[in-house]
């Protein structure tokens, strides 16, 4: 019987297999950041261990870094101490680090792919659940806990139980204004925040094949919000073209050998998935969340749902609690929801294409009065590219704040936070209670919806912008 | 890691589903660089409410958390496990756990027990009606026992063996050094390196 993509990559990394034990997998790339690594380095020190493969390890600073005044010392002493701890640990053990101020610094899941370190058929891990992003290149990439970070540092392997596989097939054409973000929000709303649990998701079908690498990363990034540790997309010419010429991409004969191998990384025709979900691209629409988990979402044209409409009592209770926290009433049109803040950035939508999409809608328009818009590029390289294309000017002229690269308001570990009761439209991936600041209320949206929302002051799609212009012209 | 064989204690019934790791320990606590001192951050936002179950006087000293489905979703932060342990919890019972959280808990000796929702409901009813009711989680027998409740649970044999003996994964893996070295030698040369030796 044939094998799925996930099974092929898995099999290629088994170091040791024994009856009744998890497989021991080799890890091709280990990414580190300041938040989940200090206790792991401590563990190494306590046991007198070294980092086994410095050449497969890379660290960057992202979660705590400020997005303003980056040349000054970090004001928050605790954030500063955590970054200093990473610097000390990397220096002591010899790990390559891109600190704040370095041209390769940025959100860990933006940095790996842009350096060409993330390639098809690899196993990639990081102490961060959005490591699933890297699966967009056709590898197995998953978030791990700090004990596992220490395990990989010491052994370059991980004992793992073989996951089940789920195919998510999306065929057809995405309608205008429907992006990868809308697609993945719709998938999560359909299968639920626990629907992918225990599975590796493989996104396939003609709508997925037409996506850019940026779009594919957005999709795989949010696999974890459906409960899956990993999401993946088979590599193809789009993948190869993205990688060609990147700093760590193979060259010459190595490139040919790599591509020959990468081309074998497809699910066999006769392979069987443990579960399958089918979605029609043509039926999708711009999608936003109304609740406090990423599965609580609906098309922008819908109304806030009535908790009473849920049959499952725990879902009903969750919806009631969510509406209370979010300050929404059942039946209210989603389009009427006014926001204070718009955040464009994060490892979900902080790449160059995302910034281009948001900027194209802001060109010649203004951010609505009383709305603050923060644009935070995913990495310094993304920022430089945006400046080269003049996108920073577009944002600034529209009245948005153009910031330095990092995680920023995605989780509010730095000063970029929502105040209690404030409401945001955010291109990030989590709308959990307090995620963007204590008492803050988050609606997850695509970069296009974020830009339209910034201009109109309420949740809106790009189509609403042209309607607004027409009305104004009459 | 501390071994886990059997534990008996009073319970905290937490009637909430989808308790994500941002609720278990909010992000600003993640700036600490140690594994201890997270107890005050546990469920920090909810604890502001004096009626929140963890704040009730009759729940002080409880060591068994009985939670709704999909406990531990969201971020991979192991701090969520440390916070539960620092607070004094030895075991968490739910009908479904998020994968990463479950892995993290078992690596730290916090036993996460999966039981059918009906049994969780029964535990909620019992411990809400009688806060002094004790719940026993017996890993050797793979059973949860309380007044009127006798439920078997599953845990894969390997994870159980490591917990019962308090074995640390890294030393176990390092026993396979020869296999790792052999794998490394056979890896294709086109695979990327972050630094050139
Ligand atoms: S951007 Fe947000 S989700 Fe991504 S790594 Fe940073 S904090 Fe995590």
CSV table of C-alpha atoms in Angstrom, one decimal, chain A:
chain,number,residue,atom,x,y,z
A,1,UNK,CA,0.0,0.0,0.0
A,2,UNK,CA,1.2,3.5,-0.7
A,3,UNK,CA,2.2,6.0,1.9
A,4,UNK,CA,1.1,9.6,2.7
A,5,UNK,CA,3.5,12.5,2.6
A,6,UNK,CA,3.6,12.6,6.4
A,7,UNK,CA,4.5,8.9,6.5
A,8,UNK,CA,7.3,9.2,4.0
A,9,UNK,CA,8.9,12.1,5.9
A,10,UNK,CA,8.4,10.2,9.1
A,11,UNK,CA,10.0,7.0,7.9
A,12,UNK,CA,13.0,8.9,6.5
A,13,UNK,CA,13.8,10.2,10.0
A,14,UNK,CA,13.5,7.1,12.1
A,15,UNK,CA,16.7,6.5,14.0
A,16,UNK,CA,15.4,3.7,16.0
A,17,UNK,CA,12.1,1.7,16.1
A,18,UNK,CA,11.3,-0.8,18.8
A,19,UNK,CA,8.1,-2.6,19.7
A,20,UNK,CA,6.1,-0.8,22.4
A,21,UNK,CA,8.2,2.3,22.3
A,22,UNK,CA,7.8,5.6,20.5
A,23,UNK,CA,9.9,6.0,17.4
A,24,UNK,CA,13.1,7.9,17.9
A,25,UNK,CA,13.2,10.6,15.2
A,26,UNK,CA,16.1,12.6,13.9
A,27,UNK,CA,15.6,16.4,13.9
A,28,UNK,CA,17.0,18.3,10.9
A,29,UNK,CA,16.5,21.8,12.2
A,30,UNK,CA,16.0,23.1,15.7
A,31,UNK,CA,14.9,26.7,16.2
A,32,UNK,CA,15.2,28.5,19.5
A,33,UNK,CA,13.8,31.7,21.0
A,34,UNK,CA,14.1,33.4,24.4
A,35,UNK,CA,10.9,32.2,26.0
A,36,UNK,CA,11.0,28.4,26.0
A,37,UNK,CA,14.8,27.8,26.0
A,38,UNK,CA,16.3,29.1,29.3
A,39,UNK,CA,15.1,26.1,31.4
A,40,UNK,CA,16.4,23.8,28.7
A,41,UNK,CA,19.9,25.3,28.7
A,42,UNK,CA,19.8,25.1,32.5
A,43,UNK,CA,19.1,21.4,32.2
A,44,UNK,CA,22.1,20.9,29.9
A,45,UNK,CA,24.3,22.7,32.4
A,46,UNK,CA,23.1,20.7,35.4
A,47,UNK,CA,23.9,17.4,33.6
A,48,UNK,CA,27.1,18.6,32.0
A,49,UNK,CA,25.8,18.1,28.5
A,50,UNK,CA,26.6,20.0,25.3
A,51,UNK,CA,24.5,20.9,22.2
A,52,UNK,CA,25.0,17.9,20.0
A,53,UNK,CA,24.5,19.6,16.6
A,54,UNK,CA,25.2,23.3,16.6
A,55,UNK,CA,25.1,23.2,12.8
A,56,UNK,CA,21.4,22.2,13.0
A,57,UNK,CA,20.4,24.8,15.6
A,58,UNK,CA,19.5,28.5,15.2
A,59,UNK,CA,18.2,31.1,17.7
A,60,UNK,CA,16.5,34.4,17.3
A,61,UNK,CA,14.8,36.9,19.6
A,62,UNK,CA,11.2,37.7,18.9
A,63,UNK,CA,8.6,37.3,21.7
A,64,UNK,CA,9.9,40.0,24.1
A,65,UNK,CA,11.5,42.4,21.7
A,66,UNK,CA,10.1,46.0,21.6
A,67,UNK,CA,9.0,47.4,18.2
A,68,UNK,CA,10.0,51.0,19.1
A,69,UNK,CA,13.3,52.5,20.2
A,70,UNK,CA,15.1,49.2,19.6
A,71,UNK,CA,18.5,51.0,19.9
A,72,UNK,CA,17.8,51.8,23.6
A,73,UNK,CA,18.0,49.3,26.4
A,74,UNK,CA,14.7,47.4,26.9
A,75,UNK,CA,12.6,49.2,29.5
A,76,UNK,CA,11.0,46.1,31.1
A,77,UNK,CA,13.8,44.5,33.2
A,78,UNK,CA,12.2,41.1,33.1
A,79,UNK,CA,12.0,41.0,29.3
A,80,UNK,CA,15.6,42.3,29.2
A,81,UNK,CA,16.8,39.6,31.5
A,82,UNK,CA,15.2,36.9,29.4
A,83,UNK,CA,16.9,38.2,26.2
A,84,UNK,CA,20.2,38.5,28.1
A,85,UNK,CA,19.8,34.9,29.2
A,86,UNK,CA,19.4,33.7,25.6
A,87,UNK,CA,22.4,35.7,24.6
A,88,UNK,CA,24.5,34.2,27.4
A,89,UNK,CA,23.3,30.7,26.7
A,90,UNK,CA,24.0,31.0,23.0
A,91,UNK,CA,27.5,32.4,23.6
A,92,UNK,CA,28.3,29.7,26.2
A,93,UNK,CA,27.1,26.8,24.1
A,94,UNK,CA,28.1,28.2,20.7
A,95,UNK,CA,24.6,28.5,19.2
A,96,UNK,CA,24.1,30.9,16.2
A,97,UNK,CA,21.9,33.7,17.4
A,98,UNK,CA,20.2,36.6,15.6
A,99,UNK,CA,19.6,39.2,18.3
A,100,UNK,CA,17.6,42.4,18.2
A,101,UNK,CA,19.3,44.8,15.8
A,102,UNK,CA,20.6,42.0,13.6
A,103,UNK,CA,19.5,42.0,10.0
A,104,UNK,CA,18.3,38.4,10.2
A,105,UNK,CA,16.3,38.9,13.4
A,106,UNK,CA,12.6,38.3,13.4
A,107,UNK,CA,9.8,35.9,14.3
A,108,UNK,CA,11.3,32.5,14.4
A,109,UNK,CA,8.8,31.1,11.8
A,110,UNK,CA,9.5,33.9,9.4
A,111,UNK,CA,13.3,33.7,9.8
A,112,UNK,CA,13.7,29.9,9.1
A,113,UNK,CA,11.9,29.9,5.7
A,114,UNK,CA,13.4,33.2,4.5
A,115,UNK,CA,16.9,32.0,5.1
A,116,UNK,CA,16.1,28.9,3.1
A,117,UNK,CA,16.7,26.7,6.2
A,118,UNK,CA,13.3,25.2,6.0
A,119,UNK,CA,13.2,22.8,3.1
A,120,UNK,CA,11.0,19.9,1.9
A,121,UNK,CA,11.2,16.6,3.6
A,122,UNK,CA,12.8,18.0,6.8
A,123,UNK,CA,11.9,17.5,10.4
A,124,UNK,CA,11.7,21.0,12.1
A,125,UNK,CA,11.0,21.6,15.7
A,126,UNK,CA,10.9,24.7,18.0
A,127,UNK,CA,9.6,25.4,21.4
A,128,UNK,CA,6.6,27.1,19.9
A,129,UNK,CA,3.3,25.7,18.8
A,130,UNK,CA,3.3,27.6,15.5
A,131,UNK,CA,6.3,25.6,14.3
A,132,UNK,CA,3.6,23.9,12.1
A,133,UNK,CA,4.2,26.9,9.8
A,134,UNK,CA,7.3,25.2,8.3
A,135,UNK,CA,5.2,22.2,7.1
A,136,UNK,CA,4.2,24.5,4.2
A,137,UNK,CA,7.4,23.3,2.5
A,138,UNK,CA,6.4,19.6,2.8
A,139,UNK,CA,8.3,18.7,5.9
A,140,UNK,CA,7.2,17.6,9.4
A,141,UNK,CA,7.3,20.5,11.7
A,142,UNK,CA,5.9,20.7,15.2
A,143,UNK,CA,6.0,22.6,18.4
A,144,UNK,CA,7.6,21.1,21.4
A,145,UNK,CA,7.8,21.8,25.1
A,146,UNK,CA,10.9,22.9,27.0
A,147,UNK,CA,11.8,19.4,28.1
A,148,UNK,CA,11.8,18.4,24.5
A,149,UNK,CA,13.9,21.4,23.6
A,150,UNK,CA,16.5,20.2,26.1
A,151,UNK,CA,16.1,16.7,24.6
A,152,UNK,CA,16.8,17.9,21.1
A,153,UNK,CA,19.7,20.1,22.2
A,154,UNK,CA,21.3,17.1,23.8
A,155,UNK,CA,20.5,14.4,21.3
A,156,UNK,CA,19.2,15.9,18.1
A,157,UNK,CA,16.4,13.4,18.3
A,158,UNK,CA,13.0,13.1,19.8
A,159,UNK,CA,11.0,10.0,20.8
A,160,UNK,CA,7.6,10.5,19.2
A,161,UNK,CA,4.4,8.4,18.8
A,162,UNK,CA,3.4,8.1,15.2
A,163,UNK,CA,0.5,10.5,14.5
A,164,UNK,CA,-2.5,9.7,12.4
A,165,UNK,CA,-3.0,11.5,9.1
A,166,UNK,CA,-5.9,13.7,7.9
A,167,UNK,CA,-6.4,15.0,4.4
A,168,UNK,CA,-8.0,18.4,4.0
A,169,UNK,CA,-8.8,18.7,0.4
A,170,UNK,CA,-9.8,22.1,-1.0
A,171,UNK,CA,-10.7,22.1,-4.7
A,172,UNK,CA,-11.8,24.9,-7.0
A,173,UNK,CA,-11.2,28.7,-7.1
A,174,UNK,CA,-11.1,30.9,-4.1
A,175,UNK,CA,-13.6,33.8,-4.7
A,176,UNK,CA,-12.2,37.4,-4.9
A,177,UNK,CA,-11.0,38.7,-1.5
A,178,UNK,CA,-10.9,35.2,0.0
A,179,UNK,CA,-7.4,34.5,1.2
A,180,UNK,CA,-5.5,31.6,2.8
A,181,UNK,CA,-6.4,33.1,6.2
A,182,UNK,CA,-10.1,33.0,5.5
A,183,UNK,CA,-9.6,29.4,4.3
A,184,UNK,CA,-7.9,28.2,7.4
A,185,UNK,CA,-10.3,30.0,9.7
A,186,UNK,CA,-13.2,28.3,7.9
A,187,UNK,CA,-11.4,24.9,8.3
A,188,UNK,CA,-11.0,25.4,12.0
A,189,UNK,CA,-14.6,26.5,12.4
A,190,UNK,CA,-15.6,23.3,10.6
A,191,UNK,CA,-13.5,20.7,12.4
A,192,UNK,CA,-13.2,22.5,15.7
A,193,UNK,CA,-10.3,23.4,17.9
A,194,UNK,CA,-9.9,19.7,18.8
A,195,UNK,CA,-10.7,18.3,15.4
A,196,UNK,CA,-7.2,17.8,14.3
A,197,UNK,CA,-5.9,16.3,17.6
A,198,UNK,CA,-3.6,13.4,17.1
A,199,UNK,CA,-3.3,14.0,13.4
A,200,UNK,CA,-0.9,15.5,10.9
A,201,UNK,CA,-3.0,17.5,8.5
A,202,UNK,CA,-2.2,17.4,4.8
A,203,UNK,CA,-3.7,20.3,2.8
A,204,UNK,CA,-4.2,19.3,-0.8
A,205,UNK,CA,-6.4,20.0,-3.8
A,206,UNK,CA,-6.3,22.6,-6.6
A,207,UNK,CA,-7.0,25.6,-4.4
A,208,UNK,CA,-4.1,24.8,-2.2
A,209,UNK,CA,-1.7,24.2,-5.1
A,210,UNK,CA,-2.6,27.7,-6.4
A,211,UNK,CA,-1.5,29.3,-3.2
A,212,UNK,CA,1.9,31.2,-2.9
A,213,UNK,CA,4.4,30.0,-0.2
A,214,UNK,CA,3.2,32.8,2.0
A,215,UNK,CA,-0.4,31.6,1.8
A,216,UNK,CA,0.7,28.0,2.4
A,217,UNK,CA,2.6,29.1,5.5
A,218,UNK,CA,-0.5,31.0,6.8
A,219,UNK,CA,-2.5,27.8,6.4
A,220,UNK,CA,0.0,25.4,8.0
A,221,UNK,CA,0.7,28.0,10.8
A,222,UNK,CA,-2.8,27.7,12.1
A,223,UNK,CA,-3.0,23.9,12.0
A,224,UNK,CA,-2.3,23.9,15.7
A,225,UNK,CA,-5.5,26.0,16.3
A,226,UNK,CA,-7.4,23.0,15.0
A,227,UNK,CA,-5.6,20.8,17.5
A,228,UNK,CA,-3.1,19.3,15.1
A,229,UNK,CA,0.6,19.5,15.9
A,230,UNK,CA,1.6,19.6,12.3
A,231,UNK,CA,0.2,20.6,8.9
A,232,UNK,CA,1.9,20.1,5.6
A,233,UNK,CA,1.6,20.7,1.9
A,234,UNK,CA,3.4,18.7,-0.7
A,235,UNK,CA,6.3,20.5,-2.3
A,236,UNK,CA,6.0,21.6,-6.0
A,237,UNK,CA,7.4,24.1,-8.4
A,238,UNK,CA,6.1,27.0,-6.3
A,239,UNK,CA,8.2,25.6,-3.3
A,240,UNK,CA,11.3,25.1,-5.4
A,241,UNK,CA,11.1,28.5,-6.9
A,242,UNK,CA,10.7,30.1,-3.5
A,243,UNK,CA,13.8,28.3,-2.2
A,244,UNK,CA,16.1,28.7,-5.2
A,245,UNK,CA,18.9,31.1,-4.4
A,246,UNK,CA,18.1,31.6,-0.7
A,247,UNK,CA,21.2,31.7,1.6
A,248,UNK,CA,20.9,28.1,2.8
A,249,UNK,CA,19.3,26.5,-0.2
A,250,UNK,CA,21.4,23.8,-1.8
A,251,UNK,CA,23.4,24.8,-4.9
A,252,UNK,CA,24.7,23.1,-8.0
A,253,UNK,CA,24.7,19.3,-7.8
A,254,UNK,CA,23.3,19.4,-4.3
A,255,UNK,CA,20.3,21.4,-5.7
A,256,UNK,CA,19.7,18.7,-8.3
A,257,UNK,CA,19.9,15.9,-5.8
A,258,UNK,CA,17.7,17.8,-3.4
A,259,UNK,CA,15.0,18.5,-6.0
A,260,UNK,CA,15.1,14.9,-7.2
A,261,UNK,CA,14.3,13.8,-3.6
A,262,UNK,CA,11.8,16.6,-3.0
A,263,UNK,CA,9.8,15.4,-6.0
A,264,UNK,CA,9.2,12.1,-4.4
A,265,UNK,CA,7.5,13.8,-1.5
A,266,UNK,CA,3.9,13.4,-2.5
A,267,UNK,CA,1.2,11.2,-1.1
A,268,UNK,CA,0.9,8.1,-3.2
A,269,UNK,CA,-2.3,7.6,-5.2
A,270,UNK,CA,-3.2,4.5,-3.2
A,271,UNK,CA,-2.3,5.8,0.2
A,272,UNK,CA,-5.1,5.9,2.8
A,273,UNK,CA,-5.6,8.8,5.2
A,274,UNK,CA,-7.1,8.1,8.7
A,275,UNK,CA,-9.6,10.9,8.1
A,276,UNK,CA,-10.6,13.2,5.3
A,277,UNK,CA,-12.3,16.6,5.1
A,278,UNK,CA,-13.4,18.2,1.9
A,279,UNK,CA,-14.0,21.9,1.4
A,280,UNK,CA,-15.3,23.7,-1.7
A,281,UNK,CA,-13.1,26.8,-2.3
A,282,UNK,CA,-16.0,28.5,-4.2
A,283,UNK,CA,-18.2,28.4,-1.1
A,284,UNK,CA,-15.7,30.3,1.1
A,285,UNK,CA,-16.0,34.0,2.0
A,286,UNK,CA,-14.0,36.5,4.1
A,287,UNK,CA,-14.1,35.0,7.6
A,288,UNK,CA,-13.7,36.5,11.0
A,289,UNK,CA,-13.8,35.2,14.6
A,290,UNK,CA,-16.4,36.4,17.0
A,291,UNK,CA,-15.4,34.4,20.1
A,292,UNK,CA,-12.4,33.5,22.3
A,293,UNK,CA,-11.0,30.5,20.4
A,294,UNK,CA,-10.1,30.3,16.8
A,295,UNK,CA,-12.9,27.8,16.1
A,296,UNK,CA,-15.5,30.4,17.0
A,297,UNK,CA,-15.6,32.1,13.6
A,298,UNK,CA,-18.1,32.9,10.8
A,299,UNK,CA,-18.3,34.5,7.4
A,300,UNK,CA,-18.1,38.3,7.8
A,301,UNK,CA,-21.6,38.6,6.3
A,302,UNK,CA,-23.1,36.5,9.2
A,303,UNK,CA,-24.4,37.6,12.5
A,304,UNK,CA,-23.0,36.9,16.0
A,305,UNK,CA,-24.5,33.4,16.7
A,306,UNK,CA,-27.0,32.7,19.4
A,307,UNK,CA,-25.5,30.4,22.0
A,308,UNK,CA,-28.9,28.7,22.3
A,309,UNK,CA,-28.4,27.4,18.8
A,310,UNK,CA,-25.7,25.0,20.0
A,311,UNK,CA,-26.8,21.5,20.8
A,312,UNK,CA,-23.7,20.5,22.6
A,313,UNK,CA,-24.0,21.9,26.2
A,314,UNK,CA,-20.3,22.6,26.6
A,315,UNK,CA,-20.2,24.4,23.2
A,316,UNK,CA,-23.2,26.4,24.3
A,317,UNK,CA,-21.6,27.4,27.6
A,318,UNK,CA,-18.4,28.2,25.7
A,319,UNK,CA,-20.3,30.5,23.3
A,320,UNK,CA,-22.1,32.2,26.2
A,321,UNK,CA,-18.8,32.9,28.0
A,322,UNK,CA,-17.2,34.1,24.8
A,323,UNK,CA,-20.0,36.6,24.0
A,324,UNK,CA,-19.8,37.9,27.5
A,325,UNK,CA,-16.1,38.3,27.4
A,326,UNK,CA,-16.2,39.8,23.9
A,327,UNK,CA,-19.0,42.2,24.8
A,328,UNK,CA,-21.2,41.1,21.9
A,329,UNK,CA,-24.9,40.2,21.6
A,330,UNK,CA,-26.4,37.3,19.7
A,331,UNK,CA,-27.8,38.4,16.4
A,332,UNK,CA,-25.7,41.5,16.0
A,333,UNK,CA,-24.2,41.7,12.4
A,334,UNK,CA,-20.5,41.0,12.5
A,335,UNK,CA,-20.0,44.0,10.1
A,336,UNK,CA,-21.3,46.3,12.8
A,337,UNK,CA,-18.6,45.5,15.2
A,338,UNK,CA,-16.4,48.6,15.8
A,339,UNK,CA,-12.7,48.2,16.6
A,340,UNK,CA,-10.1,50.4,18.4
A,341,UNK,CA,-7.0,48.7,17.1
A,342,UNK,CA,-5.9,46.9,13.9
A,343,UNK,CA,-2.8,44.7,14.1
A,344,UNK,CA,-1.1,43.5,10.9
A,345,UNK,CA,1.8,41.1,11.7
A,346,UNK,CA,2.7,37.8,13.4
A,347,UNK,CA,4.0,34.5,12.0
A,348,UNK,CA,0.6,34.0,10.5
A,349,UNK,CA,0.4,37.2,8.4
A,350,UNK,CA,3.6,39.2,8.8
A,351,UNK,CA,5.3,38.3,5.5
A,352,UNK,CA,5.9,40.5,2.6
A,353,UNK,CA,2.9,39.4,0.6
A,354,UNK,CA,0.7,40.1,3.6
A,355,UNK,CA,2.1,43.6,3.9
A,356,UNK,CA,1.6,44.2,0.1
A,357,UNK,CA,-2.0,43.0,0.4
A,358,UNK,CA,-2.8,45.3,3.3
A,359,UNK,CA,-0.9,48.3,1.7
A,360,UNK,CA,-2.7,47.9,-1.6
A,361,UNK,CA,-6.0,48.6,0.1
A,362,UNK,CA,-4.6,51.5,2.2
A,363,UNK,CA,-3.1,53.4,-0.7
A,364,UNK,CA,-4.9,56.7,-1.0
A,365,UNK,CA,-7.1,56.0,2.0
A,366,UNK,CA,-6.9,56.9,5.7
A,367,UNK,CA,-7.2,54.9,8.8
A,368,UNK,CA,-10.5,55.8,10.5
A,369,UNK,CA,-10.5,58.4,13.3
A,370,UNK,CA,-10.1,56.8,16.7
A,371,UNK,CA,-8.5,53.6,15.3
A,372,UNK,CA,-4.9,52.9,15.8
A,373,UNK,CA,-3.3,50.6,13.3
A,374,UNK,CA,0.0,48.8,14.0
A,375,UNK,CA,2.0,47.2,11.2
A,376,UNK,CA,4.7,44.9,12.5
A,377,UNK,CA,6.8,43.1,9.9
A,378,UNK,CA,7.6,39.5,10.7
A,379,UNK,CA,11.3,40.0,10.3
A,380,UNK,CA,13.9,42.7,9.6
A,381,UNK,CA,14.3,41.3,6.0
A,382,UNK,CA,10.5,41.7,5.5
A,383,UNK,CA,10.8,45.2,6.8
A,384,UNK,CA,13.7,46.1,4.5
A,385,UNK,CA,11.8,44.6,1.5
A,386,UNK,CA,8.7,46.6,2.4
A,387,UNK,CA,10.7,49.8,2.6
A,388,UNK,CA,12.3,49.1,-0.8
A,389,UNK,CA,8.8,48.8,-2.2
A,390,UNK,CA,7.6,51.9,-0.5
A,391,UNK,CA,5.0,50.0,1.6
A,392,UNK,CA,6.1,51.7,4.8
A,393,UNK,CA,5.2,55.1,3.2
A,394,UNK,CA,1.8,53.8,2.3
A,395,UNK,CA,1.1,52.7,5.8
A,396,UNK,CA,2.4,55.9,7.4
A,397,UNK,CA,0.6,58.1,5.0
A,398,UNK,CA,-2.6,56.3,5.8
A,399,UNK,CA,-2.0,57.0,9.5
A,400,UNK,CA,-0.8,53.5,10.5
A,401,UNK,CA,2.2,53.0,12.8
A,402,UNK,CA,5.2,51.3,11.1
A,403,UNK,CA,7.1,49.3,13.7
A,404,UNK,CA,10.2,47.1,14.1
A,405,UNK,CA,10.0,43.4,13.5
A,406,UNK,CA,8.9,40.9,16.2
A,407,UNK,CA,5.9,39.1,17.7
A,408,UNK,CA,4.5,42.3,19.2
A,409,UNK,CA,0.8,42.5,19.8
A,410,UNK,CA,0.3,38.8,18.7
A,411,UNK,CA,0.7,38.0,22.4
A,412,UNK,CA,1.6,41.3,24.1
A,413,UNK,CA,4.7,40.2,25.9
A,414,UNK,CA,6.3,43.5,24.9
A,415,UNK,CA,4.6,47.0,25.4
A,416,UNK,CA,2.3,46.5,22.4
A,417,UNK,CA,-0.9,45.5,24.1
A,418,UNK,CA,-4.7,46.1,24.1
A,419,UNK,CA,-6.1,47.9,27.1
A,420,UNK,CA,-8.9,46.2,29.0
A,421,UNK,CA,-12.1,46.3,26.9
A,422,UNK,CA,-10.3,47.4,23.8
A,423,UNK,CA,-11.2,45.5,20.6
A,424,UNK,CA,-8.8,44.6,17.8
A,425,UNK,CA,-9.0,43.2,14.3
A,426,UNK,CA,-5.8,41.2,14.2
A,427,UNK,CA,-4.0,39.1,11.5
A,428,UNK,CA,-2.5,36.9,14.2
A,429,UNK,CA,-3.7,33.4,15.2
A,430,UNK,CA,-5.1,33.4,18.7
A,431,UNK,CA,-8.2,35.2,20.0
A,432,UNK,CA,-7.9,33.7,23.5
A,433,UNK,CA,-9.0,35.8,26.5
A,434,UNK,CA,-6.3,38.3,27.4
A,435,UNK,CA,-4.0,37.1,24.6
A,436,UNK,CA,-3.3,40.6,23.3
A,437,UNK,CA,-3.4,42.3,26.7
A,438,UNK,CA,-5.5,41.8,29.9
A,439,UNK,CA,-9.2,42.2,29.0
A,440,UNK,CA,-8.5,42.8,25.3
A,441,UNK,CA,-10.9,41.5,22.7
A,442,UNK,CA,-9.5,40.0,19.5
A,443,UNK,CA,-11.1,39.3,16.2
A,444,UNK,CA,-8.9,37.2,13.9
A,445,UNK,CA,-8.9,38.4,10.3
A,446,UNK,CA,-6.9,38.3,7.0
A,447,UNK,CA,-4.6,41.2,6.1
A,448,UNK,CA,-7.2,42.4,3.6
A,449,UNK,CA,-10.0,42.5,6.1
A,450,UNK,CA,-7.6,44.2,8.6
A,451,UNK,CA,-6.9,47.0,6.1
A,452,UNK,CA,-10.6,47.5,5.2
A,453,UNK,CA,-11.5,47.4,8.9
A,454,UNK,CA,-8.9,50.0,9.6
A,455,UNK,CA,-10.3,52.4,7.0
A,456,UNK,CA,-14.0,51.9,7.9
A,457,UNK,CA,-13.6,51.5,11.7
A,458,UNK,CA,-15.7,48.4,11.8
A,459,UNK,CA,-15.1,44.8,10.6
A,460,UNK,CA,-15.2,45.0,6.8
A,461,UNK,CA,-14.1,43.3,3.7
A,462,UNK,CA,-12.2,44.9,0.7
A,463,UNK,CA,-15.5,45.0,-1.2
A,464,UNK,CA,-17.0,47.2,1.5
A,465,UNK,CA,-14.3,49.8,0.7
A,466,UNK,CA,-15.4,50.2,-2.9
A,467,UNK,CA,-19.1,50.4,-1.8
A,468,UNK,CA,-18.1,53.1,0.6
A,469,UNK,CA,-16.4,55.1,-2.1
A,470,UNK,CA,-19.4,54.8,-4.4
A,471,UNK,CA,-21.7,56.0,-1.6
A,472,UNK,CA,-19.5,58.9,-0.9
A,473,UNK,CA,-19.4,59.8,-4.6
A,474,UNK,CA,-23.2,59.9,-4.9
